[in-house]
Coordinates of C-alpha atoms and ligand atoms in Angstrom, one line a residue:
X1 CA 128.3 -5.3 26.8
X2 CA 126.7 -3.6 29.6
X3 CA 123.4 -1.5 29.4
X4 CA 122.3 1.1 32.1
X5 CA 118.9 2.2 32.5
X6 CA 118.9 5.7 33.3
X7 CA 115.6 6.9 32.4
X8 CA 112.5 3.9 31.9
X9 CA 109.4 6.4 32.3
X10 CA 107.4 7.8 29.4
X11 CA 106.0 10.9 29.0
X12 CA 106.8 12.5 32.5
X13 CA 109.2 11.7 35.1
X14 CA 107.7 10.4 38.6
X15 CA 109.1 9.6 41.9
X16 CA 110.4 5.6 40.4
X17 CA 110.8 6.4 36.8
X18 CA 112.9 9.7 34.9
X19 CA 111.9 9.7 31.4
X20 CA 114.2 7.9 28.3
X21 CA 117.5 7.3 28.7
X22 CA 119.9 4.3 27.9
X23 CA 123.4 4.4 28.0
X24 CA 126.1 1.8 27.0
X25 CA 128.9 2.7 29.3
X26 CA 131.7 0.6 28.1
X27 CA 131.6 2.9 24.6
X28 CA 129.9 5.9 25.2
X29 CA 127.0 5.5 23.5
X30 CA 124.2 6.7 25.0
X31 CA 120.6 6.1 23.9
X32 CA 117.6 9.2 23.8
X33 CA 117.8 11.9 26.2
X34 CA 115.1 12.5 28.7
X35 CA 115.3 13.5 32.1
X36 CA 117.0 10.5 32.7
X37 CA 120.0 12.3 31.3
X38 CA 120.7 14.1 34.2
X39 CA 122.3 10.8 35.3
X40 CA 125.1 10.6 32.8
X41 CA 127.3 12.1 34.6
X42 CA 127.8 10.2 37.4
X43 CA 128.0 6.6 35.0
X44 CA 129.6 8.1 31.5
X45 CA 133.3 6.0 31.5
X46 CA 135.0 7.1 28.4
X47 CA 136.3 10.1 27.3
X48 CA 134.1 10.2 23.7
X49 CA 130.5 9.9 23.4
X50 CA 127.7 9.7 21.1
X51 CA 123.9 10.2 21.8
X52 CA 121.5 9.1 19.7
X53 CA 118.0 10.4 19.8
X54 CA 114.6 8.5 18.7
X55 CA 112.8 11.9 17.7
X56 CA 112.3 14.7 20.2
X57 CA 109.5 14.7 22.2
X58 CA 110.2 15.7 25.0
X59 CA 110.2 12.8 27.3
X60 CA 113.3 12.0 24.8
X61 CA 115.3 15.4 24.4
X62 CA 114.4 17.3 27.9
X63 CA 117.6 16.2 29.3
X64 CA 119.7 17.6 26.5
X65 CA 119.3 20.9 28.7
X66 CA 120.9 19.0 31.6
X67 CA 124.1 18.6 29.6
X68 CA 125.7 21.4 30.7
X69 CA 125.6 20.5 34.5
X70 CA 126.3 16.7 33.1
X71 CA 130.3 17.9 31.5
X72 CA 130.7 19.7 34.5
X73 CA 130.3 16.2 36.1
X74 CA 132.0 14.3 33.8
X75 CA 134.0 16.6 30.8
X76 CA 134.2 14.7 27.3
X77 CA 136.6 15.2 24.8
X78 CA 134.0 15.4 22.2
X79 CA 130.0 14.5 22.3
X80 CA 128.1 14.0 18.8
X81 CA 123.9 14.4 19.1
X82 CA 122.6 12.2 16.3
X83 CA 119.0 12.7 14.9
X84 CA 116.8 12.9 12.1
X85 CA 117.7 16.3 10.5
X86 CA 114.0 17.7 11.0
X87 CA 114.4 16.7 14.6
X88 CA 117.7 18.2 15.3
X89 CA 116.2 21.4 13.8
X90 CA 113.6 21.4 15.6
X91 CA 115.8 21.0 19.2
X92 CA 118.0 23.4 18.1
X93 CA 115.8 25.9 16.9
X94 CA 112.5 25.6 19.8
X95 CA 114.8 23.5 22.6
X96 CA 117.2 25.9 22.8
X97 CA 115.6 29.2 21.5
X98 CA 116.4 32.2 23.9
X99 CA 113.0 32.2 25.8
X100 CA 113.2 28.7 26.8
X101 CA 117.4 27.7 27.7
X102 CA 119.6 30.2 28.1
X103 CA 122.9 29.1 26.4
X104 CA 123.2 27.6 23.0
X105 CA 124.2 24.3 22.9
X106 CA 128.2 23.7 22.1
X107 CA 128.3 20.0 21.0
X108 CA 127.9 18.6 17.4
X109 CA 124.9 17.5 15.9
X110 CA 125.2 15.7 13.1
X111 CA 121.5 14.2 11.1
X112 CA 121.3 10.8 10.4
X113 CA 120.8 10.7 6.3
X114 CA 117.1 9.5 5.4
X115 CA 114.8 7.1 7.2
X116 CA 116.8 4.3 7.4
X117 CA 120.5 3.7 7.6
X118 CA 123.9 2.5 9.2
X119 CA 126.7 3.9 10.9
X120 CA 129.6 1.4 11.2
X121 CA 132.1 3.0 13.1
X122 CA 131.2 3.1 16.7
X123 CA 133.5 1.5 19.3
X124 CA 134.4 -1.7 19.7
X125 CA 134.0 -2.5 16.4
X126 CA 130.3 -2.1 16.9
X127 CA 127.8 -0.7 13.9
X128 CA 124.3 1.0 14.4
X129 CA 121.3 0.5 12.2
X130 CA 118.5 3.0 12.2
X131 CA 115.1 2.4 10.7
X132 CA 111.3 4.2 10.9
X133 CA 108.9 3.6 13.5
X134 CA 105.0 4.7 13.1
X135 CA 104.3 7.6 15.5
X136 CA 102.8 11.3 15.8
X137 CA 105.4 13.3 14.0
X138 CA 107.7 10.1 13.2
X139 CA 110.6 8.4 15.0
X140 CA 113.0 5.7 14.7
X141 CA 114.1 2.5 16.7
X142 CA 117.5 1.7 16.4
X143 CA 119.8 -1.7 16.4
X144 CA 123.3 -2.3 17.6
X145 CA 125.5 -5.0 16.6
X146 CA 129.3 -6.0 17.4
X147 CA 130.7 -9.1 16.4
X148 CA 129.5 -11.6 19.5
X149 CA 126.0 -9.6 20.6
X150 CA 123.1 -7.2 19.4
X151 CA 120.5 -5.4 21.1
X152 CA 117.8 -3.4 19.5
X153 CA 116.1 -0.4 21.0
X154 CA 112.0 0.4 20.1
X155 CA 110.2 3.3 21.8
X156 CA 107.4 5.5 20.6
X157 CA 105.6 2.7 18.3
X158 CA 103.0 0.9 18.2
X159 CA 104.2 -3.1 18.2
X160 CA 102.9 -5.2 16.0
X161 CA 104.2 -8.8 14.8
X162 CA 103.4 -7.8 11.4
X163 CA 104.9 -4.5 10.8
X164 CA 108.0 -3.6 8.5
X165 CA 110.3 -2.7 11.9
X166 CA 110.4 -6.7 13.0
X167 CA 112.8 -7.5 10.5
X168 CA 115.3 -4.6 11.4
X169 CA 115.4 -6.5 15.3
X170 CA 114.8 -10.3 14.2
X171 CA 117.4 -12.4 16.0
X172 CA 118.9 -9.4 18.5
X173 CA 120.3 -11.0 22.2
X174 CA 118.1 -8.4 23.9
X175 CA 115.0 -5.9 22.7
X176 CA 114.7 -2.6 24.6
X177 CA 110.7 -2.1 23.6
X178 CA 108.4 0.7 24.8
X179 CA 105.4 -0.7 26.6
X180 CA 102.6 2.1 27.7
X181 CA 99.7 0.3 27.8
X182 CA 97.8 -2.9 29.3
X183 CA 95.9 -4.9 27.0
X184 CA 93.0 -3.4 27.9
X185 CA 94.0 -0.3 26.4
X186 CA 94.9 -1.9 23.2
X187 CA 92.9 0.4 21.3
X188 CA 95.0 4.0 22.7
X189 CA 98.0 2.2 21.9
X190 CA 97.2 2.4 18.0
X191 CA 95.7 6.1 18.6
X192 CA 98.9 7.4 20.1
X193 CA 101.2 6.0 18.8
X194 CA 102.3 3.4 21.7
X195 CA 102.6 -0.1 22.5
X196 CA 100.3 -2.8 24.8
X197 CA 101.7 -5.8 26.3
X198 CA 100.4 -8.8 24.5
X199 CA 101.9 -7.0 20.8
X200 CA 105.0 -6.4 22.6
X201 CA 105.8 -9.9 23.1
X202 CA 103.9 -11.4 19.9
X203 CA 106.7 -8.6 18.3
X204 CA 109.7 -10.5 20.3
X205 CA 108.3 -13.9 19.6
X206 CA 108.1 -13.2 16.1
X207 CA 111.5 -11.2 15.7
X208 CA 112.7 -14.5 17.5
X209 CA 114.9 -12.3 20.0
X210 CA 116.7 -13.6 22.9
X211 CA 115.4 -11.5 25.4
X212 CA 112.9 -8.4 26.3
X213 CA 113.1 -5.7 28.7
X214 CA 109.9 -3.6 29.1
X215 CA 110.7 0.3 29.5
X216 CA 108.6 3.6 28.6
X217 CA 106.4 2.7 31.2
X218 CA 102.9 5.0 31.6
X219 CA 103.9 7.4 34.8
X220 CA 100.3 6.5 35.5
X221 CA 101.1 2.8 36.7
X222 CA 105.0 3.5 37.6
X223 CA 105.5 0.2 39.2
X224 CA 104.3 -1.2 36.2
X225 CA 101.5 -3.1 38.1
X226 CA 98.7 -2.8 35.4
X227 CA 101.0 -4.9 32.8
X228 CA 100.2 -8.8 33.4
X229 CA 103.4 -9.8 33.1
X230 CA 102.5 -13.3 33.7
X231 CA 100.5 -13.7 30.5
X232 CA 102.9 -11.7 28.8
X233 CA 105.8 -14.6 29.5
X234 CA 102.8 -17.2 28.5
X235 CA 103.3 -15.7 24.9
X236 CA 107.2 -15.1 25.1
X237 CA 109.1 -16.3 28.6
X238 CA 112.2 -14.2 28.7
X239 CA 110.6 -10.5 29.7
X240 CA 111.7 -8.2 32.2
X241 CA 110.5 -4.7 33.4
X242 CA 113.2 -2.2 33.2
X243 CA 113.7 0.1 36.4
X244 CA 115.6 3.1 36.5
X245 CA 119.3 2.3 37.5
X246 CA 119.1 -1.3 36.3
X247 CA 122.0 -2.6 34.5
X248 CA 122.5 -5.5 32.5
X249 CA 124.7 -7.3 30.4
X250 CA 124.1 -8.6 26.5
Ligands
LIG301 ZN1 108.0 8.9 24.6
LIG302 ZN1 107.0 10.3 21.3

C-alpha cells in the first residue's frame, strides 16, 4: 500500500513543509486536511474518496477550502469528510461561514459515532480504527488495517509509552507520529499538547511497531535539524523524517 506525504508541517506552512496531509492513493483515502491538500489533485487515482480529519485546527482543516480548485483538478464521483461530530460542526458552521469562504461546501460529512470506533468498509478490504488522543480541544489518531499490512496515524498528542493510545497502534508495519519538539523542549510538549523526540520513539518501541516516520514538524526548525535523530534510532532504529512529497510503501 502506498502513502504520499502531502503536507508534514505543523501549525503553519513554510517554504519545505505545507501543513497535514496524508493520502493513500491506491483507495482514496486521504488522511487530515491542511494546506497540504492543495496537492490532491494532482496525485488522487480513484474515482471515490474519503477524508478523514484528526480534529480541526487549522493546520488540519485549512485545505478543506482548497477543495473546490482540487475537483476542478481531479472531479470525484463522491467525497465523504469524516470527523468527530463537534468538529464537523464546528468547520461547517466557523470554516465555511459567509465572512470567511464564500461557497458552502457540497460534499458529505458524515461524524464518526463517539470517541472510539471502526469503520470496516473501506477499499481493499481495508477497516479503520479511530481512538482519543490528549490535546487542547481533543483529537483522535487513527489505525488502518487490511489483511497483509497496517499503519497507524498520531498527530496533535503528546507521546507517551504509557498512555491508553499505544495499544490502539501496538504491532502496526509503520507509525505516522507527530513530532514538534526536541527533547529539550520536553516540558512544552505536555503544555501544548505535542510530542518530543525521545517519547516518540519510547511510544514505537513499546507499541513494538515496524517502522516510524516523523511528520508535524515545528515550521520553526523545517529541516527538522533540532530533532537528534541519531539518539532517537539509539532508542528505536527504524525512524525516518517525513518530507513533503515523500511516498512510501507499507
Ligand atoms: Zn497540528
Ligand atoms: Zn491541534
Amino acid at each position: 500500500m502506498k502513502l504520499l506525504f502531502l503536507g508534514t508541517g505543523g501549525y503553519h506552512p513554510t517554504e519545505r513543509r505545507q501543513t497535514s496531509c496524508l493520502l493513500l492513493p491506491d483507495c482514496g483515502i486521504v488522511l487530515d486536511a491542511g494546506t497540504g491538500a492543495f496537492r490532491l489533485g494532482r496525485y488522487l487515482q480513484t474515482a471515490e474518496a474519503d477524508l478523514f480529519l484528526t480534529h480541526a485546527h487549522l493546520d488540519h482543516s485549512a485545505g478543506l477550502t482548497y477543495l473546490f480548485s482540487v475537483l476542478r483538478e481531479h472531479p470525484l464521483q463522491r467525497l465523504t469528510i469524516h470527523g468527530q461530530a463537534e468538529k464537523l460542526r464546528g468547520i461547517c458552521e466557523h470554516l465555511f461561514s459567509e465572512p470567511i469562504f464564500p461557497a458552502k461546501p457540497p460534499w458529505e460529512f458524515r461524524a464518526l459515532e463517539g470517541q472510539s470506533g471502526r469503520i470496516g468498509n473501506l477499499p481493499l478490504g481495508g477497516r479503520l480504527t479511530y481512538f482519543p488522543l490528549e490535546h487542547p480541544g481533543g483529537t483522535i489518531g487513527f489505525r488502518l488495517d487490511w489483511p497483509r499490512r497496517s499503519m497507524a496515524y498520531v498527530t496533535d498528542t503528546t507521546a507517551d509509552p504509557q498512555a491508553a493510545y499505544v495499544k490502539n497502534i501496538e504491532g502496526v508495519d509503520l507509525l505516522v507520529h507527530e513530532c514538534y519538539y526536541p527533547d529539550a523542549c520536553a516540558d512544552l510538549s505536555a503544555q501544548y499538547g505535542h510530542s518530543s523526540l525521545s517519547s516518540v520513539a519510547e511510544t514505537a518501541r513499546t507499541a513494538r511497531v515496524g517502522r516510524l516516520i516523523l511528520t508535524h514538524i515545528d515550521p520553526l526548525h523545517t529541516a527538522g535539524d533540532n530533532l537528534d535523530l541519531d539518539a532517537a534510532r539509539r532508542i528505536f532504529p527504524q525512524i525516518v523524517l517525513a518530507e513533503d512529497l515523500m511516498e512510501t510503501v507499507f
